[in-house]
DNA sequence: CATGTCACG
DNA sequence: ACGTACGTGACATGA
């Protein structure tokens, strides 16, 4: 509809172009406006400041303009400055940091079905709104940047991680992923049949029909009609019908087992096999998610519309959904993921000799932990011991309690405590690191990743002990989860820039926290695989090697 | 729009 | 006595 900009705080301009309400004045054609601006927008030496520039970059690219010189993004400045202080949309930032109330789009255009489109807004109104956006963005930059410059680690996170990542994410979003809608359609029909059967079975056991997808109706059947024991309550005090409850009830009663199967399949159908085909872009024939760079407090990305970071994998049925993510004719998918990256980061941070040695020797770390905790040789570790050790390792990353471990492993609390005690005896460095991290969090009110990204913990000294303990768990977890996020972001920048500067027919199409997925011409698979592994492994120099495993295949499941 | 549930790392 | 593992996003239900 138009372009707004500002070069000096307090002054801004709007060039209207596409407004077409009754009586709208004649305007410059957008193609002409952009042609005139093209040389500035594409000049890498003319620095650009914006709010969520990934979006602007993409819009401009639709008009054949490659936005260069993306130097500062106020959304990301805010996120690096304080990832949880506020939401990072411009209206909130203006309110929080400039004490300025912006005109919201709703105030201008109304809301609901009667809301006006932007091209229906009076040029005077639109002009004020759009110019204010530009002005406020510039003022926000002038607020954030001097403060970020004062904290070198934050400046570095912004300049070497978040800003260079913007075009990379834009590339991935625009590349999109190819999905076989036909295959998903067949899967949907099959799931539908199985759900109908399960429904019948449930009605038979219950003696009447009810909506299996309604926790409320289900609660009546289970706890009032069938009088099954209440194992857990939801936060509102109603009896819970969650998976773990059903699992326990299933030991003694027939209906919960049917419900568990129903829920699992219904989730796959409603969220994935039915919906993903609808997300395929008509023009490109591919699925284009949006990656959000300023949502997760720890530094991770999130994926939305659709979320491609929670595509099923754990069940056989789930893997069939991954099989629908395919490579086009002549291409292959590569899925490269970091092996145990958070535990490796824990080894690095804690400097624990046993943990460092385990990774240096390339041991199966859960097996090694089991050997230590249960006092046996590596060769004598049973699968049960390994399972327990794995739960302990994950628990440590999450800042677990004996209670949590006991629940996870379905063992007594005392036994769980013994496991933990034994672990800390064998890995004293880890215990020291955990204690130091908690103390530091209390002292300074935030924790940091290896790269200096901060996570503030407003509840770390709260009177409410639950809040405080929650903040302590976050304090333990955030440096590991956040450092892993920093590392893969650096790897993405390295991989994307390498591919762009090469003649390789290969592109990034997805990121799933510790995994990158690429679509590569068949003839170049080995070259790209080697290059990706090298760049992911070299994204950071830790005291332990960063192991990357990369598989290939015609679909995402096969590539794992 | 809140709630409960469940998919992923 | 109570609540207790970290981080997300999407769906169906029902008020």
Coordinates of C-alpha atoms (C1' of nucleotides) in Angstrom, one line a residue:
Chain A
X1 CA 0.0 0.0 0.0
X2 CA 2.9 2.3 0.6
X3 CA 6.3 2.8 2.1
X4 CA 7.3 4.7 5.3
X5 CA 10.7 5.7 6.5
X6 CA 12.6 7.9 8.9
X7 CA 16.1 9.1 9.0
X8 CA 15.9 11.3 12.0
X9 CA 14.0 10.7 15.3
X10 CA 10.8 12.8 15.3
X11 CA 10.5 13.1 11.6
X12 CA 9.0 10.5 9.2
X13 CA 7.4 10.2 5.8
X14 CA 4.9 7.9 4.1
X15 CA 4.6 7.4 0.4
X16 CA 1.0 6.2 -0.3
X17 CA 0.5 4.1 -3.3
X18 CA -2.3 1.5 -3.2
X19 CA -5.2 3.3 -1.4
X20 CA -8.3 2.9 -3.4
X21 CA -11.3 4.1 -1.3
X22 CA -14.0 6.3 -2.9
X23 CA -12.5 9.7 -3.6
X24 CA -8.9 8.6 -2.9
X25 CA -6.4 11.0 -4.6
X26 CA -4.2 9.9 -7.4
X27 CA -1.1 8.1 -6.2
X28 CA 2.3 7.0 -7.5
X29 CA 2.3 3.4 -8.8
X30 CA 4.1 1.1 -6.3
X31 CA 6.3 -0.3 -9.0
X32 CA 7.5 3.2 -9.8
X33 CA 8.1 4.0 -6.2
X34 CA 10.1 0.9 -5.6
X35 CA 12.1 1.3 -8.7
X36 CA 13.1 4.7 -7.4
X37 CA 14.0 3.3 -4.0
X38 CA 15.7 0.2 -5.3
X39 CA 19.2 1.5 -5.5
X40 CA 19.0 2.6 -1.8
X41 CA 17.3 -0.6 -0.6
X42 CA 19.8 -2.8 -2.4
X43 CA 22.9 -0.9 -1.3
X44 CA 24.6 -2.9 1.5
X45 CA 26.5 0.2 2.6
X46 CA 23.3 2.1 3.4
X47 CA 22.4 0.6 6.7
X48 CA 18.8 -0.3 7.4
X49 CA 17.0 -0.3 10.7
X50 CA 13.6 -1.9 11.1
X51 CA 11.2 -3.8 13.2
X52 CA 11.0 -7.4 12.1
X53 CA 12.9 -6.9 8.9
X54 CA 12.6 -10.5 7.9
X55 CA 9.1 -9.6 6.9
X56 CA 10.0 -6.4 5.0
X57 CA 12.8 -8.3 3.3
X58 CA 10.3 -10.9 2.1
X59 CA 7.7 -8.4 0.9
X60 CA 10.3 -6.5 -1.0
X61 CA 11.6 -9.7 -2.6
X62 CA 8.1 -10.3 -3.9
X63 CA 8.7 -7.0 -5.9
X64 CA 12.1 -8.0 -7.1
X65 CA 14.1 -6.0 -4.5
X66 CA 16.8 -7.7 -2.5
X67 CA 17.0 -5.7 0.8
X68 CA 20.6 -5.3 1.8
X69 CA 22.4 -3.6 4.7
X70 CA 20.0 -5.1 7.3
X71 CA 22.0 -4.0 10.3
X72 CA 19.6 -3.5 13.1
X73 CA 16.3 -5.0 13.9
X74 CA 14.6 -3.4 16.9
X75 CA 12.6 -6.6 17.6
X76 CA 15.8 -8.5 18.0
X77 CA 17.5 -5.7 19.9
X78 CA 14.7 -5.9 22.4
X79 CA 14.9 -9.7 22.5
X80 CA 18.7 -9.7 23.1
X81 CA 18.3 -6.9 25.6
X82 CA 15.8 -8.9 27.6
X83 CA 14.2 -12.0 26.1
X84 CA 11.3 -12.1 28.6
X85 CA 10.8 -8.5 29.6
X86 CA 7.9 -8.0 27.3
X87 CA 6.6 -9.2 24.0
X88 CA 8.6 -7.7 21.2
X89 CA 6.0 -6.2 19.0
X90 CA 6.4 -2.5 18.3
X91 CA 3.4 -1.3 20.2
X92 CA 4.5 -3.0 23.4
X93 CA 8.1 -1.8 22.9
X94 CA 7.0 1.8 22.5
X95 CA 4.9 1.5 25.6
X96 CA 7.5 -0.2 27.8
X97 CA 10.7 1.6 26.7
X98 CA 9.6 4.9 25.3
X99 CA 6.5 5.4 27.4
X100 CA 4.7 6.1 24.1
X101 CA 1.3 4.9 23.2
X102 CA 1.2 4.1 19.5
X103 CA -1.9 4.2 17.3
X104 CA -2.9 0.5 16.9
X105 CA -4.2 -0.8 13.6
X106 CA -7.5 -1.7 15.3
X107 CA -8.0 1.8 16.5
X108 CA -7.7 3.0 12.9
X109 CA -9.5 0.2 11.0
X110 CA -11.9 -1.3 13.6
X111 CA -12.0 -5.0 14.3
X112 CA -13.9 -8.2 13.4
X113 CA -15.7 -8.6 10.2
X114 CA -16.1 -4.8 9.8
X115 CA -12.4 -4.2 10.0
X116 CA -11.2 -2.1 7.0
X117 CA -8.3 -3.2 4.9
X118 CA -5.3 -1.0 4.8
X119 CA -6.1 0.2 1.3
X120 CA -9.5 1.5 2.6
X121 CA -7.9 3.8 5.1
X122 CA -7.7 7.5 4.5
X123 CA -4.3 8.5 3.3
X124 CA -4.0 11.0 6.2
X125 CA -4.8 8.3 8.8
X126 CA -2.6 5.6 7.1
X127 CA 0.1 8.2 6.7
X128 CA 0.2 9.0 10.4
X129 CA 0.1 5.3 11.4
X130 CA 2.8 4.2 8.9
X131 CA 5.1 7.2 9.6
X132 CA 4.7 6.6 13.3
X133 CA 5.9 3.0 12.8
X134 CA 9.1 4.3 11.1
X135 CA 9.7 7.0 13.6
X136 CA 9.2 4.8 16.7
X137 CA 11.4 2.1 15.2
X138 CA 14.2 4.6 14.8
X139 CA 13.7 5.9 18.4
X140 CA 13.6 2.3 19.7
X141 CA 16.9 1.7 18.1
X142 CA 18.4 4.8 19.6
X143 CA 17.1 3.5 23.0
X144 CA 18.5 0.0 22.7
X145 CA 21.7 0.3 20.8
X146 CA 23.8 2.4 23.2
X147 CA 22.8 0.1 26.0
X148 CA 23.6 -3.0 24.0
X149 CA 27.0 -1.5 23.1
X150 CA 27.7 -1.2 26.8
X151 CA 27.5 -4.9 27.3
X152 CA 29.9 -6.4 24.8
X153 CA 28.5 -10.0 25.0
X154 CA 25.0 -8.8 24.2
X155 CA 26.3 -6.6 21.3
X156 CA 28.1 -9.7 20.0
X157 CA 25.0 -11.9 20.2
X158 CA 23.1 -9.4 18.3
X159 CA 25.7 -8.7 15.6
X160 CA 27.1 -12.2 15.1
X161 CA 24.1 -14.4 15.7
X162 CA 20.7 -12.7 15.6
X163 CA 21.2 -10.2 12.8
X164 CA 23.0 -12.5 10.4
X165 CA 20.3 -15.1 11.0
X166 CA 17.6 -12.9 9.6
X167 CA 18.2 -13.5 5.9
X168 CA 19.0 -17.2 6.6
X169 CA 15.5 -17.7 8.1
X170 CA 14.0 -15.7 5.3
X171 CA 15.6 -18.1 2.8
X172 CA 14.4 -21.2 4.7
X173 CA 10.9 -19.8 4.9
X174 CA 10.8 -19.0 1.2
X175 CA 12.4 -22.3 0.2
X176 CA 9.6 -24.2 1.9
X177 CA 9.3 -28.0 2.2
X178 CA 7.7 -30.3 -0.3
X179 CA 4.9 -32.5 1.1
X180 CA 3.1 -35.4 -0.5
X181 CA -0.5 -34.4 0.0
X182 CA -1.7 -37.6 -1.6
X183 CA 0.1 -39.8 0.9
X184 CA -1.3 -37.7 3.8
X185 CA -4.8 -38.0 2.3
X186 CA -4.6 -41.8 2.2
X187 CA -3.3 -41.8 5.8
X188 CA -6.2 -39.6 6.9
X189 CA -8.8 -42.0 5.5
X190 CA -7.1 -44.9 7.2
X191 CA -6.9 -43.1 10.5
X192 CA -10.5 -42.1 10.1
X193 CA -11.6 -45.7 9.8
X194 CA -9.6 -46.8 12.8
X195 CA -11.0 -43.9 14.8
X196 CA -14.5 -45.0 14.0
X197 CA -13.8 -48.5 15.2
X198 CA -12.2 -47.2 18.4
X199 CA -15.2 -45.0 18.9
X200 CA -17.6 -48.0 18.6
X201 CA -15.5 -50.0 21.0
X202 CA -15.6 -47.1 23.6
X203 CA -19.4 -46.7 23.3
X204 CA -19.7 -50.4 23.9
X205 CA -17.6 -50.4 27.0
X206 CA -19.2 -47.2 28.3
X207 CA -22.7 -48.5 27.5
X208 CA -23.6 -45.2 25.8
X209 CA -22.3 -42.7 23.2
X210 CA -20.2 -39.7 24.1
X211 CA -17.7 -37.4 22.6
X212 CA -14.3 -39.1 23.1
X213 CA -12.6 -35.8 22.4
X214 CA -14.3 -33.9 25.2
X215 CA -12.3 -34.2 28.5
X216 CA -15.5 -33.0 30.2
X217 CA -17.8 -35.7 28.9
X218 CA -15.0 -38.3 29.3
X219 CA -14.6 -37.3 32.9
X220 CA -18.3 -38.0 33.6
X221 CA -18.0 -41.5 32.0
X222 CA -14.8 -42.4 33.8
X223 CA -15.1 -40.9 37.2
X224 CA -18.9 -40.6 37.8
X225 CA -20.4 -43.5 35.8
X226 CA -17.6 -46.1 36.0
X227 CA -16.3 -44.7 39.3
X228 CA -12.7 -45.1 38.4
X229 CA -10.2 -43.7 40.9
X230 CA -9.1 -40.1 40.5
X231 CA -5.3 -40.2 40.1
X232 CA -4.6 -36.6 39.4
X233 CA -6.5 -33.3 39.1
X234 CA -6.1 -30.5 36.6
X235 CA -5.2 -27.0 37.8
X236 CA -8.9 -26.2 38.0
X237 CA -9.6 -29.1 40.3
X238 CA -11.4 -31.4 37.9
X239 CA -10.2 -35.0 37.6
X240 CA -7.5 -35.3 34.9
X241 CA -7.8 -37.6 32.0
X242 CA -4.3 -37.0 30.8
X243 CA -2.1 -39.7 29.2
X244 CA -0.3 -40.6 32.4
X245 CA -3.6 -41.1 34.2
X246 CA -5.1 -43.2 31.5
X247 CA -1.9 -45.3 31.4
X248 CA -2.2 -46.1 35.1
X249 CA -6.0 -46.8 34.9
X250 CA -5.4 -49.0 31.8
X251 CA -3.7 -51.6 34.1
X252 CA -7.1 -52.3 35.8
X253 CA -9.8 -51.2 33.4
X254 CA -10.6 -51.6 29.7
X255 CA -11.8 -48.2 28.6
X256 CA -8.6 -46.1 29.2
X257 CA -6.6 -48.2 26.8
X258 CA -9.1 -47.6 24.0
X259 CA -9.1 -43.9 24.8
X260 CA -5.3 -43.7 24.7
X261 CA -5.2 -45.3 21.3
X262 CA -8.0 -43.0 20.1
X263 CA -6.3 -39.8 21.4
X264 CA -3.0 -40.7 19.7
X265 CA -4.6 -41.3 16.3
X266 CA -7.0 -38.4 16.6
X267 CA -4.1 -36.1 17.3
X268 CA -2.2 -37.3 14.2
X269 CA -5.3 -36.9 12.0
X270 CA -6.5 -33.5 13.2
X271 CA -3.2 -31.8 13.5
X272 CA -1.2 -33.4 10.8
X273 CA -2.7 -35.6 8.1
X274 CA -5.8 -33.4 7.7
X275 CA -4.2 -30.1 8.1
X276 CA -0.8 -30.1 6.4
X277 CA -2.2 -30.5 2.9
X278 CA -4.2 -27.4 3.5
X279 CA -1.0 -25.5 4.3
X280 CA 0.5 -26.1 0.8
X281 CA 1.0 -22.8 -1.0
X282 CA -0.9 -22.7 -4.3
X283 CA 1.8 -20.9 -6.1
X284 CA 4.9 -22.8 -4.9
X285 CA 3.3 -26.2 -4.1
X286 CA 5.3 -26.3 -0.9
X287 CA 4.7 -25.6 2.8
X288 CA 6.1 -22.4 4.1
X289 CA 6.3 -22.1 7.9
X290 CA 7.2 -18.9 9.8
X291 CA 10.2 -19.0 12.1
X292 CA 9.9 -16.7 15.1
X293 CA 13.2 -15.3 16.3
X294 CA 12.0 -13.4 19.4
X295 CA 9.6 -15.8 21.1
X296 CA 11.4 -18.4 23.2
X297 CA 13.1 -17.0 26.3
X298 CA 16.1 -19.3 26.0
X299 CA 17.1 -18.2 22.5
X300 CA 15.5 -21.0 20.6
X301 CA 13.5 -20.5 17.5
X302 CA 9.8 -21.4 17.2
X303 CA 7.9 -22.3 14.1
X304 CA 4.3 -21.3 13.4
X305 CA 1.6 -21.8 10.7
X306 CA 2.3 -24.6 10.5
X307 CA 4.6 -25.7 13.3
X308 CA 7.2 -27.8 11.5
X309 CA 9.2 -28.4 14.7
X310 CA 6.7 -30.8 16.2
X311 CA 6.1 -33.2 13.3
X312 CA 5.7 -36.7 14.9
X313 CA 8.5 -39.2 15.0
X314 CA 8.1 -41.3 18.1
X315 CA 5.4 -43.8 16.9
X316 CA 5.3 -45.8 13.7
X317 CA 2.1 -44.0 12.8
X318 CA 3.9 -40.7 13.4
X319 CA 6.9 -41.7 11.2
X320 CA 4.4 -42.1 8.4
X321 CA 3.8 -38.4 8.6
X322 CA 7.5 -37.7 8.2
X323 CA 7.5 -39.9 5.1
X324 CA 5.2 -37.4 3.5
X325 CA 8.0 -34.7 3.7
X326 CA 9.8 -35.5 0.4
X327 CA 12.4 -34.4 -2.0
X328 CA 11.5 -33.5 -5.6
X329 CA 12.6 -35.6 -8.6
X330 CA 16.3 -35.6 -8.8
X331 CA 16.8 -34.4 -5.2
X332 CA 17.5 -36.0 -1.9
X333 CA 16.9 -34.8 1.7
X334 CA 19.7 -34.6 4.2
X335 CA 18.8 -34.5 7.9
X336 CA 21.8 -33.5 10.1
X337 CA 21.5 -33.4 13.8
X338 CA 23.8 -32.7 16.8
X339 CA 24.2 -35.7 19.0
X340 CA 23.6 -35.1 22.7
X341 CA 24.4 -31.4 22.3
X342 CA 23.0 -30.3 25.6
X343 CA 24.8 -32.9 27.6
X344 CA 28.0 -32.0 25.7
X345 CA 27.4 -28.4 26.7
X346 CA 26.9 -29.5 30.3
X347 CA 30.3 -31.4 30.1
X348 CA 31.9 -28.2 28.8
X349 CA 30.3 -25.9 31.4
X350 CA 30.8 -28.2 34.4
X351 CA 34.3 -29.3 33.4
X352 CA 33.5 -32.7 35.0
X353 CA 36.4 -35.1 34.2
X354 CA 34.3 -38.2 33.9
X355 CA 31.7 -36.5 31.6
X356 CA 34.4 -34.9 29.5
X357 CA 36.2 -38.3 29.1
X358 CA 33.0 -40.1 28.1
X359 CA 32.5 -37.7 25.2
X360 CA 36.2 -37.6 24.2
X361 CA 36.1 -41.4 24.1
X362 CA 33.0 -41.3 22.0
X363 CA 31.1 -43.5 24.5
X364 CA 27.3 -43.9 24.5
X365 CA 26.9 -41.4 27.3
X366 CA 23.7 -42.9 28.8
X367 CA 25.5 -46.2 29.0
X368 CA 28.5 -44.6 30.6
X369 CA 26.3 -42.8 33.1
X370 CA 24.6 -46.1 33.9
X371 CA 27.9 -47.8 34.5
X372 CA 28.9 -45.1 36.9
X373 CA 25.6 -44.8 38.8
X374 CA 25.0 -48.5 39.1
X375 CA 28.7 -49.4 39.7
X376 CA 29.1 -51.9 36.9
X377 CA 31.3 -52.4 33.8
X378 CA 30.2 -50.7 30.5
X379 CA 29.5 -54.2 29.2
X380 CA 27.3 -55.2 32.1
X381 CA 24.9 -52.3 31.7
X382 CA 21.3 -53.6 31.1
X383 CA 18.8 -51.8 28.9
X384 CA 16.9 -51.1 32.1
X385 CA 19.9 -49.4 33.7
X386 CA 20.5 -47.4 30.5
X387 CA 16.9 -46.3 30.5
X388 CA 17.2 -45.0 34.0
X389 CA 20.5 -43.3 33.3
X390 CA 19.0 -41.6 30.3
X391 CA 16.2 -40.2 32.5
X392 CA 18.8 -39.0 35.0
X393 CA 20.7 -37.2 32.3
X394 CA 17.7 -35.5 30.8
X395 CA 16.5 -34.7 34.3
X396 CA 19.7 -33.0 35.1
X397 CA 19.4 -30.8 32.1
X398 CA 15.9 -29.8 33.3
X399 CA 17.0 -29.1 36.9
X400 CA 15.1 -32.1 38.2
X401 CA 14.0 -33.1 41.7
X402 CA 13.9 -36.6 43.2
X403 CA 10.1 -36.3 42.9
X404 CA 10.3 -35.6 39.2
X405 CA 12.8 -38.4 38.5
X406 CA 10.7 -40.8 40.6
X407 CA 7.6 -40.0 38.6
X408 CA 9.4 -40.4 35.3
X409 CA 10.9 -43.7 36.2
X410 CA 7.9 -44.9 38.2
X411 CA 10.1 -45.7 41.2
X412 CA 10.0 -44.5 44.8
X413 CA 11.2 -41.1 45.8
X414 CA 13.9 -42.5 48.1
X415 CA 15.2 -44.7 45.3
X416 CA 15.2 -41.7 42.9
X417 CA 17.1 -39.7 45.5
X418 CA 19.7 -42.5 45.8
X419 CA 20.2 -42.4 42.0
X420 CA 20.8 -38.6 42.1
X421 CA 23.2 -38.8 45.1
X422 CA 25.1 -41.6 43.4
X423 CA 25.3 -39.5 40.2
X424 CA 26.7 -36.5 42.0
X425 CA 29.3 -38.7 43.7
X426 CA 30.5 -39.9 40.3
X427 CA 30.2 -36.5 38.6
X428 CA 31.1 -34.0 41.3
X429 CA 31.9 -31.4 38.6
X430 CA 28.3 -31.4 37.6
X431 CA 27.1 -31.0 41.1
X432 CA 29.4 -28.1 41.6
X433 CA 28.3 -26.5 38.3
X434 CA 24.6 -26.8 39.3
X435 CA 25.2 -25.2 42.7
X436 CA 27.3 -22.4 41.2
X437 CA 24.7 -21.7 38.6
X438 CA 22.0 -21.4 41.2
X439 CA 24.1 -19.2 43.4
X440 CA 25.0 -17.0 40.4
X441 CA 21.4 -16.7 39.4
X442 CA 20.4 -15.5 42.8
X443 CA 23.3 -13.1 42.9
X444 CA 23.0 -11.4 39.5
X445 CA 19.3 -12.1 38.6
X446 CA 20.2 -13.7 35.3
X447 CA 22.1 -16.6 33.7
X448 CA 24.1 -16.7 30.5
X449 CA 24.9 -18.9 27.6
X450 CA 28.5 -19.6 26.6
X451 CA 28.1 -16.8 24.1
X452 CA 26.8 -14.4 26.7
X453 CA 23.1 -14.4 25.8
X454 CA 21.2 -13.5 29.0
X455 CA 18.1 -14.9 30.5
X456 CA 16.7 -12.8 33.3
X457 CA 15.0 -14.6 36.2
X458 CA 12.6 -12.2 37.8
X459 CA 11.3 -14.9 40.3
X460 CA 14.7 -16.1 41.4
X461 CA 14.4 -14.3 44.8
X462 CA 10.6 -14.5 45.1
X463 CA 9.0 -15.1 48.4
X464 CA 6.8 -17.8 46.9
X465 CA 9.0 -20.9 47.1
X466 CA 7.3 -22.5 44.1
X467 CA 8.1 -19.6 41.9
X468 CA 11.6 -19.4 43.2
X469 CA 12.3 -23.1 42.6
X470 CA 10.8 -22.8 39.2
X471 CA 13.2 -20.0 38.4
X472 CA 16.1 -22.1 39.7
X473 CA 15.2 -24.9 37.3
X474 CA 15.1 -22.4 34.5
X475 CA 18.5 -21.2 35.7
X476 CA 19.9 -24.7 35.3
X477 CA 18.3 -25.4 32.0
X478 CA 18.6 -22.1 30.2
X479 CA 22.4 -22.0 29.7
X480 CA 22.4 -25.5 28.1
X481 CA 19.3 -25.0 26.0
X482 CA 20.3 -21.5 25.1
X483 CA 23.9 -22.4 24.2
X484 CA 22.6 -25.2 21.9
X485 CA 20.4 -22.6 20.3
X486 CA 23.3 -20.2 19.8
X487 CA 25.4 -23.0 18.3
X488 CA 22.8 -24.2 15.7
X489 CA 22.1 -20.6 14.8
X490 CA 25.8 -20.0 14.0
X491 CA 25.8 -23.3 12.1
X492 CA 22.8 -22.1 10.0
X493 CA 24.6 -18.9 9.1
X494 CA 27.7 -20.8 8.2
X495 CA 25.9 -23.4 6.1
X496 CA 23.6 -20.9 4.3
X497 CA 26.4 -18.5 3.4
X498 CA 28.6 -21.4 2.2
X499 CA 25.8 -22.7 -0.1
X500 CA 25.0 -19.2 -1.4
X501 CA 28.6 -18.6 -2.3
X502 CA 28.9 -21.9 -4.0
X503 CA 27.3 -23.3 -7.1
X504 CA 25.9 -26.2 -5.2
X505 CA 22.2 -27.0 -5.9
X506 CA 21.3 -27.3 -2.2
X507 CA 19.2 -25.4 0.2
X508 CA 18.1 -25.4 3.9
X509 CA 14.5 -26.2 4.3
X510 CA 13.9 -26.8 8.0
X511 CA 15.4 -26.3 11.5
X512 CA 14.2 -28.4 14.5
X513 CA 16.3 -27.2 17.4
X514 CA 19.2 -29.6 17.0
X515 CA 18.6 -30.6 13.4
X516 CA 18.9 -29.0 10.0
X517 CA 17.2 -30.4 7.0
X518 CA 18.4 -29.7 3.4
X519 CA 17.2 -30.5 0.0
X520 CA 20.1 -31.3 -2.3
X521 CA 20.6 -32.4 -6.0
X522 CA 21.3 -36.1 -6.0
X523 CA 24.7 -35.7 -7.7
X524 CA 25.9 -33.4 -4.9
X525 CA 24.7 -35.2 -1.8
X526 CA 28.0 -36.4 -0.5
X527 CA 29.7 -33.1 -1.0
X528 CA 27.0 -31.2 0.8
X529 CA 26.7 -33.8 3.5
X530 CA 30.4 -33.5 4.3
X531 CA 30.2 -29.7 4.1
X532 CA 27.2 -29.5 6.4
X533 CA 28.7 -31.8 9.0
X534 CA 32.0 -29.8 9.0
X535 CA 30.2 -26.5 9.5
X536 CA 27.9 -27.7 12.2
X537 CA 30.7 -29.4 14.1
X538 CA 32.9 -26.3 13.8
X539 CA 30.1 -23.8 14.9
X540 CA 31.7 -23.7 18.4
X541 CA 34.9 -24.9 20.0
X542 CA 34.0 -26.7 23.2
X543 CA 36.0 -28.9 25.5
X544 CA 34.3 -31.9 23.9
X545 CA 33.8 -32.5 20.2
X546 CA 30.4 -31.6 18.6
X547 CA 29.3 -34.8 17.0
X548 CA 26.9 -34.4 14.0
X549 CA 25.0 -37.3 12.5
X550 CA 23.6 -36.8 9.0
X551 CA 21.4 -39.2 7.1
X552 CA 20.0 -39.0 3.6
X553 CA 16.8 -40.2 1.9
X554 CA 13.9 -39.6 -0.4
X555 CA 11.8 -38.5 2.6
X556 CA 12.4 -37.0 6.0
X557 CA 11.9 -40.3 7.8
X558 CA 14.4 -42.1 5.6
X559 CA 16.9 -39.3 6.1
X560 CA 17.0 -40.0 9.9
Chain B
dC1 C1' -11.1 -17.0 24.9
dA2 C1' -9.8 -20.5 28.6
dT3 C1' -9.0 -25.2 29.3
dG4 C1' -7.1 -29.7 28.7
dT5 C1' -4.4 -32.3 26.0
dC6 C1' -0.4 -33.7 23.3
dA7 C1' 3.0 -33.3 19.2
dC8 C1' 8.3 -32.1 19.1
dG9 C1' 13.4 -31.0 21.0
Chain C
dA1 C1' 0.8 -30.1 53.3
dC2 C1' 1.7 -28.8 48.7
dG3 C1' 3.8 -28.8 44.5
dT4 C1' 7.9 -30.1 41.9
dA5 C1' 11.7 -31.3 35.0
dC6 C1' 13.0 -27.1 30.6
dG7 C1' 11.2 -24.9 26.0
dT8 C1' 7.5 -24.4 22.3
dG9 C1' 2.5 -24.4 19.1
dA10 C1' -2.0 -26.5 17.6
dC11 C1' -6.2 -28.8 18.2
dA12 C1' -11.1 -29.7 20.0
dT13 C1' -14.3 -28.4 23.3
dG14 C1' -17.3 -25.5 25.5
dA15 C1' -18.5 -21.2 27.9

